[in-house]
mmCIF file of C-alpha atoms in Angstrom:
data_model
loop_
_atom_site.group_PDB
_atom_site.id
_atom_site.type_symbol
_atom_site.label_atom_id
_atom_site.label_comp_id
_atom_site.label_asym_id
_atom_site.label_seq_id
_atom_site.Cartn_x
_atom_site.Cartn_y
_atom_site.Cartn_z
ATOM 1 C CA MET P 292 -75.958 -64.750 -116.270
ATOM 2 C CA LEU P 293 -77.832 -65.831 -113.935
ATOM 3 C CA VAL P 294 -81.457 -67.177 -114.840
ATOM 4 C CA THR P 295 -84.611 -69.463 -113.730
ATOM 5 C CA GLU P 296 -85.679 -71.585 -115.595
ATOM 6 C CA ARG P 297 -89.351 -70.072 -115.585
ATOM 7 C CA SER P 298 -88.748 -66.901 -116.452
ATOM 8 C CA ALA P 299 -86.438 -67.959 -120.019
ATOM 9 C CA LEU P 300 -89.476 -69.942 -120.481
ATOM 10 C CA PHE P 301 -92.024 -66.881 -120.450
ATOM 11 C CA ASN P 302 -89.835 -64.123 -122.524
ATOM 12 C CA LYS P 303 -89.007 -66.746 -124.839
ATOM 13 C CA ASN P 304 -92.978 -67.778 -125.618
ATOM 14 C CA PHE P 305 -95.114 -64.762 -126.672
ATOM 15 C CA LEU P 306 -97.309 -68.860 -126.883
ATOM 16 C CA LEU P 307 -98.034 -67.065 -123.732
ATOM 17 C CA LEU P 308 -101.048 -65.583 -125.058
ATOM 18 C CA PHE P 309 -102.512 -68.887 -124.934
ATOM 19 C CA LEU P 310 -102.281 -69.706 -121.416
ATOM 20 C CA ILE P 311 -106.702 -69.202 -121.061
ATOM 21 C CA ILE P 312 -106.309 -70.067 -118.280
ATOM 22 C CA ILE P 313 -108.574 -70.151 -114.879
ATOM 23 C CA PHE P 314 -108.600 -66.772 -112.949
ATOM 24 C CA PHE P 315 -110.925 -65.278 -111.502
ATOM 25 C CA GLN P 316 -112.070 -62.158 -109.953
ATOM 26 C CA LYS P 317 -113.799 -61.094 -107.872
ATOM 27 C CA ASN P 318 -115.700 -57.246 -109.289
ATOM 28 C CA PHE P 319 -117.315 -60.060 -112.095
ATOM 29 C CA GLY P 320 -117.967 -58.005 -115.309
ATOM 30 C CA GLN P 321 -119.610 -60.684 -118.232
ATOM 31 C CA VAL P 322 -120.936 -63.549 -116.104
ATOM 32 C CA TYR P 323 -122.189 -66.501 -117.464
ATOM 33 C CA PRO P 324 -126.455 -66.209 -117.339
ATOM 34 C CA ASP P 325 -127.475 -69.121 -115.273
ATOM 35 C CA LYS P 326 -126.401 -68.600 -112.163
ATOM 36 C CA SER P 327 -126.463 -71.893 -110.798
ATOM 37 C CA ILE P 328 -123.500 -72.500 -113.561
ATOM 38 C CA HIS P 329 -122.246 -68.506 -112.956
ATOM 39 C CA LYS P 330 -121.480 -70.622 -108.924
ATOM 40 C CA ILE P 331 -119.918 -73.630 -109.888
ATOM 41 C CA LEU P 332 -116.811 -71.352 -112.228
ATOM 42 C CA LYS P 333 -116.949 -69.329 -109.792
ATOM 43 C CA SER P 334 -116.270 -71.566 -107.285
ATOM 44 C CA GLY P 335 -113.722 -73.667 -109.682
ATOM 45 C CA ILE P 336 -112.096 -70.986 -110.866
ATOM 46 C CA ASN P 337 -110.437 -69.649 -106.940
ATOM 47 C CA LEU P 338 -110.046 -73.045 -105.941
ATOM 48 C CA ILE P 339 -107.682 -73.468 -108.459
ATOM 49 C CA ILE P 340 -106.069 -70.745 -108.552
ATOM 50 C CA ASP P 341 -105.493 -71.233 -104.804
ATOM 51 C CA GLN P 342 -104.249 -74.783 -105.866
ATOM 52 C CA LYS P 343 -107.143 -77.209 -104.473
ATOM 53 C CA TYR P 344 -106.946 -78.953 -107.414
ATOM 54 C CA ASP P 345 -109.213 -81.972 -105.600
ATOM 55 C CA GLU P 346 -112.086 -80.091 -104.648
ATOM 56 C CA ALA P 347 -111.402 -78.498 -107.555
ATOM 57 C CA GLU P 348 -112.018 -81.283 -109.836
ATOM 58 C CA LYS P 349 -115.560 -82.341 -107.891
ATOM 59 C CA LEU P 350 -116.747 -79.062 -108.429
ATOM 60 C CA PHE P 351 -115.547 -79.281 -112.006
ATOM 61 C CA LYS P 352 -117.284 -83.150 -113.643
ATOM 62 C CA GLN P 353 -120.337 -82.502 -111.223
ATOM 63 C CA LEU P 354 -120.621 -79.509 -113.867
ATOM 64 C CA ASP P 355 -119.747 -81.996 -116.368
ATOM 65 C CA GLN P 356 -122.636 -84.317 -115.238
ATOM 66 C CA THR P 357 -125.301 -81.900 -114.392
ATOM 67 C CA ARG P 358 -125.053 -80.461 -117.856
ATOM 68 C CA LYS P 359 -123.477 -82.195 -120.936
ATOM 69 C CA ASP P 360 -125.254 -79.605 -123.088
ATOM 70 C CA ILE P 361 -122.558 -77.796 -122.908
ATOM 71 C CA PRO P 362 -118.559 -77.326 -122.930
ATOM 72 C CA LEU P 363 -117.456 -75.810 -119.730
ATOM 73 C CA GLY P 364 -117.727 -78.508 -116.897
ATOM 74 C CA LYS P 365 -115.853 -80.230 -119.347
ATOM 75 C CA ILE P 366 -113.119 -77.149 -120.343
ATOM 76 C CA TYR P 367 -111.830 -76.252 -116.781
ATOM 77 C CA LEU P 368 -111.220 -80.043 -115.700
ATOM 78 C CA ALA P 369 -108.646 -80.169 -117.977
ATOM 79 C CA ALA P 370 -107.844 -77.034 -116.125
ATOM 80 C CA VAL P 371 -107.816 -78.321 -113.920
ATOM 81 C CA TYR P 372 -105.067 -81.279 -114.920
ATOM 82 C CA ILE P 373 -103.201 -79.021 -116.945
ATOM 83 C CA ALA P 374 -102.586 -77.140 -114.075
ATOM 84 C CA LYS P 375 -101.784 -79.143 -110.769
ATOM 85 C CA ALA P 376 -99.287 -81.113 -113.604
ATOM 86 C CA TYR P 377 -98.279 -77.471 -114.447
ATOM 87 C CA ASP P 378 -97.480 -77.072 -110.004
ATOM 88 C CA TYR P 379 -96.022 -79.834 -109.181
ATOM 89 C CA GLU P 380 -94.116 -81.136 -112.174
ATOM 90 C CA GLU P 381 -95.223 -84.311 -112.749
ATOM 91 C CA PRO P 382 -95.850 -86.195 -116.586
ATOM 92 C CA TYR P 383 -99.117 -84.493 -118.220
ATOM 93 C CA ASP P 384 -102.365 -87.228 -117.939
ATOM 94 C CA ASP P 385 -102.231 -86.664 -122.114
ATOM 95 C CA GLU P 386 -105.288 -89.228 -122.253
ATOM 96 C CA LEU P 387 -107.622 -87.485 -120.055
ATOM 97 C CA ILE P 388 -106.918 -84.228 -120.890
ATOM 98 C CA THR P 389 -106.983 -84.777 -124.444
ATOM 99 C CA LYS P 390 -110.456 -86.821 -124.181
ATOM 100 C CA HIS P 391 -111.928 -83.407 -122.137
ATOM 101 C CA LEU P 392 -110.280 -80.648 -124.678
ATOM 102 C CA GLU P 393 -111.173 -83.366 -128.149
ATOM 103 C CA GLY P 394 -115.413 -83.736 -126.141
ATOM 104 C CA ALA P 395 -115.289 -79.454 -125.726
ATOM 105 C CA LYS P 396 -114.263 -78.700 -129.099
ATOM 106 C CA LYS P 397 -116.695 -80.942 -129.952
ATOM 107 C CA ILE P 398 -119.974 -78.953 -128.115
ATOM 108 C CA SER P 399 -118.217 -75.717 -128.992
ATOM 109 C CA GLU P 400 -118.727 -75.895 -132.135
ATOM 110 C CA ARG P 401 -122.288 -77.919 -132.273
ATOM 111 C CA LEU P 402 -123.286 -74.612 -130.423
ATOM 112 C CA LEU P 403 -121.685 -72.913 -132.507
ATOM 113 C CA LYS P 404 -123.165 -73.789 -135.480
ATOM 114 C CA SER P 405 -126.784 -74.004 -134.109
ATOM 115 C CA ASP P 406 -126.467 -70.164 -133.177
ATOM 116 C CA GLU P 407 -122.719 -67.694 -135.076
ATOM 117 C CA LYS P 408 -124.282 -65.426 -133.493
ATOM 118 C CA ASN P 409 -124.409 -66.548 -129.898
ATOM 119 C CA ILE P 410 -121.245 -65.060 -127.802
ATOM 120 C CA TRP P 411 -121.014 -67.150 -125.723
ATOM 121 C CA SER P 412 -120.970 -70.581 -127.862
ATOM 122 C CA ASN P 413 -117.825 -68.298 -129.502
ATOM 123 C CA TYR P 414 -116.263 -67.843 -126.441
ATOM 124 C CA PHE P 415 -116.275 -71.609 -125.445
ATOM 125 C CA LEU P 416 -114.337 -72.687 -128.754
ATOM 126 C CA ALA P 417 -112.000 -69.815 -128.711
ATOM 127 C CA LEU P 418 -111.477 -70.609 -124.840
ATOM 128 C CA THR P 419 -111.208 -74.035 -126.107
ATOM 129 C CA GLU P 420 -108.641 -73.814 -128.485
ATOM 130 C CA GLY P 421 -106.872 -71.215 -125.949
ATOM 131 C CA TYR P 422 -106.318 -74.044 -123.982
ATOM 132 C CA ILE P 423 -105.992 -76.896 -126.655
ATOM 133 C CA ALA P 424 -102.879 -74.241 -127.730
ATOM 134 C CA TYR P 425 -101.163 -74.179 -124.636
ATOM 135 C CA TYR P 426 -101.506 -77.603 -123.461
ATOM 136 C CA ASP P 427 -99.486 -77.822 -127.553
ATOM 137 C CA ALA P 428 -97.273 -75.555 -125.780
ATOM 138 C CA LEU P 429 -96.704 -77.094 -122.624
ATOM 139 C CA ARG P 430 -95.414 -80.153 -124.702
ATOM 140 C CA GLU P 431 -93.365 -78.352 -127.505
ATOM 141 C CA SER P 432 -95.337 -78.908 -130.119
ATOM 142 C CA TRP P 433 -95.444 -75.579 -130.950
ATOM 143 C CA LEU P 434 -96.948 -75.135 -135.305
ATOM 144 C CA GLN P 435 -99.889 -77.521 -133.867
ATOM 145 C CA ALA P 436 -99.711 -75.031 -130.361
ATOM 146 C CA PHE P 437 -99.304 -71.374 -132.343
ATOM 147 C CA SER P 438 -102.282 -72.511 -135.907
ATOM 148 C CA THR P 439 -104.671 -73.354 -132.907
ATOM 149 C CA GLY P 440 -103.639 -69.717 -131.289
ATOM 150 C CA LEU P 441 -104.261 -67.689 -134.324
ATOM 151 C CA SER P 442 -107.922 -70.287 -134.331
ATOM 152 C CA SER P 443 -108.467 -69.318 -130.278
ATOM 153 C CA VAL P 444 -107.350 -65.097 -131.314
ATOM 154 C CA SER P 445 -109.676 -64.494 -134.188
ATOM 155 C CA GLY P 446 -112.713 -66.713 -131.901
ATOM 156 C CA PHE P 447 -112.027 -63.875 -128.992
ATOM 157 C CA GLU P 448 -112.139 -61.316 -131.795
ATOM 158 C CA ASP P 449 -115.197 -62.890 -132.917
ATOM 159 C CA CYS P 450 -116.432 -62.332 -129.354
ATOM 160 C CA LEU P 451 -115.977 -58.684 -130.100
ATOM 161 C CA GLU P 452 -117.567 -58.557 -132.718
ATOM 162 C CA ILE P 453 -121.027 -59.416 -131.726
ATOM 163 C CA ASP P 454 -119.741 -56.909 -128.636
ATOM 164 C CA LYS P 455 -117.652 -54.640 -128.185
ATOM 165 C CA ASN P 456 -117.645 -54.175 -124.239
ATOM 166 C CA PHE P 457 -116.824 -58.251 -123.619
ATOM 167 C CA HIS P 458 -114.075 -57.769 -121.972
ATOM 168 C CA GLU P 459 -112.622 -61.101 -121.208
ATOM 169 C CA SER P 460 -110.982 -61.642 -125.801
ATOM 170 C CA LEU P 461 -108.547 -58.660 -124.408
ATOM 171 C CA ILE P 462 -106.640 -61.207 -122.695
ATOM 172 C CA ALA P 463 -105.765 -63.154 -125.450
ATOM 173 C CA ILE P 464 -105.602 -60.300 -127.703
ATOM 174 C CA GLY P 465 -103.836 -57.771 -126.225
ATOM 175 C CA SER P 466 -101.339 -60.699 -125.062
ATOM 176 C CA TYR P 467 -101.191 -61.315 -128.975
ATOM 177 C CA LYS P 468 -100.032 -58.403 -129.741
ATOM 178 C CA PHE P 469 -97.398 -57.310 -126.974
ATOM 179 C CA TRP P 470 -95.638 -60.734 -127.856
ATOM 180 C CA LYS P 471 -96.270 -60.347 -131.367
ATOM 181 C CA SER P 472 -94.130 -57.316 -131.336
ATOM 182 C CA LYS P 473 -91.615 -58.453 -128.576
ATOM 183 C CA LYS P 474 -91.128 -60.974 -130.890
ATOM 184 C CA THR P 475 -90.627 -59.385 -134.637
ATOM 185 C CA GLU P 476 -88.832 -56.340 -133.166
ATOM 186 C CA PHE P 477 -86.439 -57.190 -135.400
ATOM 187 C CA ILE P 478 -88.783 -56.053 -138.834
ATOM 188 C CA ASN P 479 -90.421 -52.998 -137.391
ATOM 189 C CA TRP P 480 -89.224 -50.622 -139.618
ATOM 190 C CA LEU P 481 -90.481 -52.657 -141.982
ATOM 191 C CA PRO P 482 -94.089 -50.934 -143.282
ATOM 192 C CA PHE P 483 -96.206 -53.629 -143.606
ATOM 193 C CA VAL P 484 -95.028 -54.363 -139.631
ATOM 194 C CA GLU P 485 -97.533 -52.595 -136.726
ATOM 195 C CA ASP P 486 -95.236 -52.395 -133.360
ATOM 196 C CA GLU P 487 -98.489 -53.030 -130.997
ATOM 197 C CA LYS P 488 -96.463 -53.892 -127.522
ATOM 198 C CA GLU P 489 -97.932 -50.594 -125.937
ATOM 199 C CA LEU P 490 -101.674 -51.480 -127.351
ATOM 200 C CA GLY P 491 -100.711 -54.578 -126.141
ATOM 201 C CA ILE P 492 -100.862 -53.019 -122.566
ATOM 202 C CA LYS P 493 -103.476 -50.639 -122.824
ATOM 203 C CA TYR P 494 -106.100 -53.992 -123.090
ATOM 204 C CA LEU P 495 -104.958 -55.755 -120.337
ATOM 205 C CA GLN P 496 -104.785 -53.480 -118.314
ATOM 206 C CA ASN P 497 -108.731 -52.269 -119.364
ATOM 207 C CA ALA P 498 -109.249 -56.183 -118.809
ATOM 208 C CA ILE P 499 -108.046 -56.575 -115.413
ATOM 209 C CA LYS P 500 -110.288 -53.657 -114.621
ATOM 210 C CA TYR P 501 -113.438 -54.698 -116.675
ATOM 211 C CA SER P 502 -113.264 -59.387 -117.591
ATOM 212 C CA GLY P 503 -115.082 -61.379 -115.382
ATOM 213 C CA TYR P 504 -113.912 -64.750 -115.424
ATOM 214 C CA ASN P 505 -110.692 -64.116 -116.492
ATOM 215 C CA SER P 506 -109.133 -61.115 -114.862
ATOM 216 C CA HIS P 507 -105.944 -62.920 -112.916
ATOM 217 C CA LEU P 508 -104.551 -64.091 -116.175
ATOM 218 C CA ALA P 509 -104.838 -59.921 -117.158
ATOM 219 C CA ILE P 510 -103.147 -59.469 -113.498
ATOM 220 C CA HIS P 511 -100.385 -62.789 -114.297
ATOM 221 C CA SER P 512 -99.848 -61.491 -118.741
ATOM 222 C CA LEU P 513 -99.253 -57.896 -117.424
ATOM 223 C CA ILE P 514 -95.539 -59.440 -114.515
ATOM 224 C CA TRP P 515 -94.024 -61.454 -116.528
ATOM 225 C CA ILE P 516 -94.480 -58.406 -119.524
ATOM 226 C CA TYR P 517 -93.284 -56.016 -117.512
ATOM 227 C CA VAL P 518 -90.429 -58.372 -115.572
ATOM 228 C CA GLU P 519 -89.824 -58.445 -120.086
ATOM 229 C CA GLN P 520 -89.777 -54.499 -120.118
ATOM 230 C CA LYS P 521 -87.947 -54.313 -117.014
ATOM 231 C CA ASP P 522 -90.673 -52.138 -116.047
ATOM 232 C CA PHE P 523 -89.739 -54.876 -111.886
ATOM 233 C CA ASN P 524 -91.185 -52.140 -110.041
ATOM 234 C CA ASP P 525 -94.885 -52.354 -111.787
ATOM 235 C CA ALA P 526 -94.918 -56.110 -112.633
ATOM 236 C CA ILE P 527 -93.727 -56.208 -108.229
ATOM 237 C CA LYS P 528 -97.338 -54.017 -108.156
ATOM 238 C CA VAL P 529 -99.229 -56.007 -110.404
ATOM 239 C CA ALA P 530 -98.436 -59.398 -108.113
ATOM 240 C CA GLU P 531 -98.934 -57.613 -104.936
ATOM 241 C CA LEU P 532 -103.106 -57.183 -106.271
ATOM 242 C CA ALA P 533 -102.888 -60.605 -107.370
ATOM 243 C CA LEU P 534 -101.485 -62.288 -103.473
ATOM 244 C CA LYS P 535 -104.038 -59.426 -101.944
ATOM 245 C CA GLU P 536 -107.185 -61.690 -102.820
ATOM 246 C CA HIS P 537 -105.133 -65.454 -103.508
ATOM 247 C CA PRO P 538 -101.939 -64.568 -100.423
ATOM 248 C CA GLN P 539 -100.994 -68.605 -102.045
ATOM 249 C CA SER P 540 -101.327 -68.724 -105.342
ATOM 250 C CA ARG P 541 -97.831 -69.423 -106.228
ATOM 251 C CA ILE P 542 -97.823 -68.779 -110.096
ATOM 252 C CA PHE P 543 -98.787 -64.920 -108.659
ATOM 253 C CA LYS P 544 -95.602 -65.598 -106.199
ATOM 254 C CA TRP P 545 -93.680 -67.170 -108.601
ATOM 255 C CA GLY P 546 -93.768 -63.858 -110.978
ATOM 256 C CA LEU P 547 -93.274 -61.252 -107.525
ATOM 257 C CA ALA P 548 -89.753 -63.708 -106.873
ATOM 258 C CA ARG P 549 -88.833 -62.946 -110.443
ATOM 259 C CA SER P 550 -90.193 -59.067 -109.921
ATOM 260 C CA TYR P 551 -87.815 -58.807 -106.523
ATOM 261 C CA GLU P 552 -84.077 -60.315 -108.307
ATOM 262 C CA ASN P 553 -82.992 -57.354 -109.848
ATOM 263 C CA ILE P 554 -84.663 -54.943 -107.101
ATOM 264 C CA ASP P 555 -83.895 -56.720 -103.836
ATOM 265 C CA PRO P 556 -82.015 -60.126 -103.876
ATOM 266 C CA ALA P 557 -82.556 -61.245 -100.598
ATOM 267 C CA LYS P 558 -86.433 -60.628 -100.648
ATOM 268 C CA SER P 559 -86.659 -62.757 -103.571
ATOM 269 C CA VAL P 560 -84.466 -65.919 -101.366
ATOM 270 C CA GLU P 561 -87.929 -64.821 -98.966
ATOM 271 C CA LEU P 562 -90.147 -65.549 -101.895
ATOM 272 C CA TYR P 563 -88.330 -68.383 -103.473
ATOM 273 C CA ARG P 564 -88.703 -70.392 -100.194
ATOM 274 C CA GLU P 565 -92.151 -69.190 -100.076
ATOM 275 C CA ILE P 566 -92.517 -70.880 -102.328
ATOM 276 C CA LEU P 567 -90.230 -73.891 -102.040
ATOM 277 C CA HIS P 568 -92.013 -74.959 -98.909
ATOM 278 C CA SER P 569 -94.949 -74.700 -99.791
ATOM 279 C CA TYR P 570 -95.508 -77.953 -101.894
ATOM 280 C CA PRO P 571 -97.838 -79.799 -100.503
ATOM 281 C CA LYS P 572 -96.822 -83.803 -98.462
ATOM 282 C CA LYS P 573 -98.868 -85.857 -100.722
ATOM 283 C CA ILE P 574 -96.588 -84.551 -103.453
ATOM 284 C CA LYS P 575 -94.980 -88.602 -105.215
ATOM 285 C CA SER P 576 -91.708 -86.815 -105.562
ATOM 286 C CA ASN P 577 -91.491 -82.728 -105.677
ATOM 287 C CA LYS P 578 -87.433 -83.246 -107.467
ATOM 288 C CA ILE P 579 -88.176 -80.195 -110.076
ATOM 289 C CA ASN P 580 -89.481 -77.678 -108.047
ATOM 290 C CA GLU P 581 -86.774 -78.383 -105.460
ATOM 291 C CA VAL P 582 -83.911 -78.513 -107.624
ATOM 292 C CA THR P 583 -85.034 -75.132 -109.481
ATOM 293 C CA LEU P 584 -85.807 -73.503 -106.956
ATOM 294 C CA LYS P 585 -83.013 -74.599 -105.249
ATOM 295 C CA HIS P 586 -80.392 -72.953 -107.960
ATOM 296 C CA ILE P 587 -82.945 -70.299 -108.206
ATOM 297 C CA ILE P 588 -82.179 -69.122 -104.458
ATOM 298 C CA ALA P 589 -78.288 -69.540 -104.830
ATOM 299 C CA GLN P 590 -77.881 -67.584 -107.730
ATOM 300 C CA GLN P 591 -79.538 -64.643 -105.893
ATOM 301 C CA LEU P 592 -77.594 -65.518 -102.140
ATOM 302 C CA ILE P 593 -74.443 -65.252 -104.750
ATOM 303 C CA LYS P 594 -76.183 -61.377 -105.911
ATOM 304 C CA ILE P 595 -75.574 -60.495 -101.929
ATOM 305 C CA ASN P 596 -72.395 -62.548 -101.395
ATOM 306 C CA LYS P 597 -73.968 -65.805 -99.343
ATOM 307 C CA ILE P 598 -70.583 -67.163 -100.959
ATOM 308 C CA THR P 599 -71.130 -70.075 -98.582
ATOM 309 C CA GLU P 600 -74.868 -70.349 -98.203
ATOM 310 C CA ALA P 601 -75.167 -70.834 -102.394
ATOM 311 C CA LEU P 602 -72.397 -73.514 -101.796
ATOM 312 C CA ILE P 603 -74.490 -75.775 -99.207
ATOM 313 C CA ILE P 604 -76.953 -75.425 -101.350
ATOM 314 C CA CYS P 605 -75.378 -76.664 -104.615
ATOM 315 C CA ASP P 606 -74.488 -79.599 -102.587
ATOM 316 C CA GLU P 607 -77.377 -79.493 -101.069
ATOM 317 C CA ILE P 608 -79.465 -79.887 -104.631
ATOM 318 C CA LEU P 609 -75.837 -82.311 -105.870
ATOM 319 C CA SER P 610 -76.659 -85.015 -102.492
ATOM 320 C CA ILE P 611 -80.248 -85.487 -103.890
ATOM 321 C CA LYS P 612 -80.893 -88.967 -105.251
ATOM 322 C CA GLY P 613 -83.236 -91.469 -107.052
ATOM 323 C CA TYR P 614 -83.953 -89.509 -110.133
ATOM 324 C CA SER P 615 -87.447 -90.417 -112.947
ATOM 325 C CA LYS P 616 -86.343 -90.067 -116.038
ATOM 326 C CA TYR P 617 -89.041 -87.325 -116.442
ATOM 327 C CA GLU P 618 -88.080 -86.007 -114.268
ATOM 328 C CA LEU P 619 -84.221 -85.809 -115.381
ATOM 329 C CA ASP P 620 -85.563 -85.117 -118.517
ATOM 330 C CA LYS P 621 -86.401 -82.046 -117.366
ATOM 331 C CA ILE P 622 -83.576 -81.227 -115.170
ATOM 332 C CA SER P 623 -80.660 -83.012 -116.162
ATOM 333 C CA SER P 624 -79.112 -79.080 -117.920
ATOM 334 C CA ARG P 625 -80.166 -77.492 -114.744
ATOM 335 C CA LEU P 626 -77.954 -80.188 -112.988
ATOM 336 C CA GLU P 627 -74.842 -79.432 -114.388
ATOM 337 C CA ARG P 628 -75.442 -75.567 -114.026
ATOM 338 C CA VAL P 629 -75.044 -76.066 -110.774
ATOM 339 C CA LYS P 630 -72.012 -78.394 -110.645
ATOM 340 C CA SER P 631 -70.217 -75.390 -112.523
ATOM 341 C CA LEU P 632 -72.098 -72.994 -110.740
ATOM 342 C CA LYS P 633 -70.669 -74.857 -107.463
ATOM 343 C CA GLN P 634 -67.321 -75.409 -109.477
ATOM 344 C CA GLU P 635 -67.452 -71.194 -109.871
ATOM 345 C CA LEU P 636 -67.506 -70.854 -105.959
ATOM 346 C CA ASN P 637 -64.903 -73.155 -105.007
#
């Protein structure tokens, strides 16, 4: 069975809902009332989507230094460091990320204590806990991620209680409802277990239309939900919508390529190759992404009977040397699968 590592990650964990991460839309629903902060958020978040991490870091450092009374600078600095490490498959700077997230949580809790009905204070804490849960999930600290993630969803529900039109909340809640229902399908015959997959999708669709700061997260979530549901044409439509605004965004292109695997493998090969060649040359090592993408490409080539080409790519992968311990820990099982694939093809 052909399995791509990133699609397996999304299919395995309903913790996708905690990817409360950094996406923006041209038409803003809810925006932060301070226009100068709104402008920084708009610019910085778009820079992250377009993988311009150094520029985004500079902007959010400026925000953190000039507005120490709110947690947004710290939240999005952590977002930059997480996104960059995830994209480049580099080790996370745990000390730095944790420092920013813990600092953001303290500020958020202090603001919330002074005004429990302030929607932005509630949002700050929910967003911070969402990032903490996501970061825990990336490090496979599942119990912590689940606990903090539930608290994050509860915080977003509080936002909706204050303002039913606060569409930012729909992204986390919609994702949660879908993946929770998906992973408990085997007991949904019980009277107290509701199937809320369709409701979750509806929430995400509304978030795409009306959300201010995180509508692209709703798009991203829907791509993988449609893949999970085998609604590949819908997944393609959603991914292409995102790529119209951010044509160089690897996070959306990964979803588009995965969606084409079951419809047009040749097209998926083209897209995966675009992703492979899109990483900046300044990266110290890109072996994990190179191995992963080439393996996926080889699998798709087999589907269209390009066996010789697939074998060449397997040889390319197996000729790579000089892995670090971190890299081997991440891809040793994939390398074994490449060896097995080569043997099957010979």
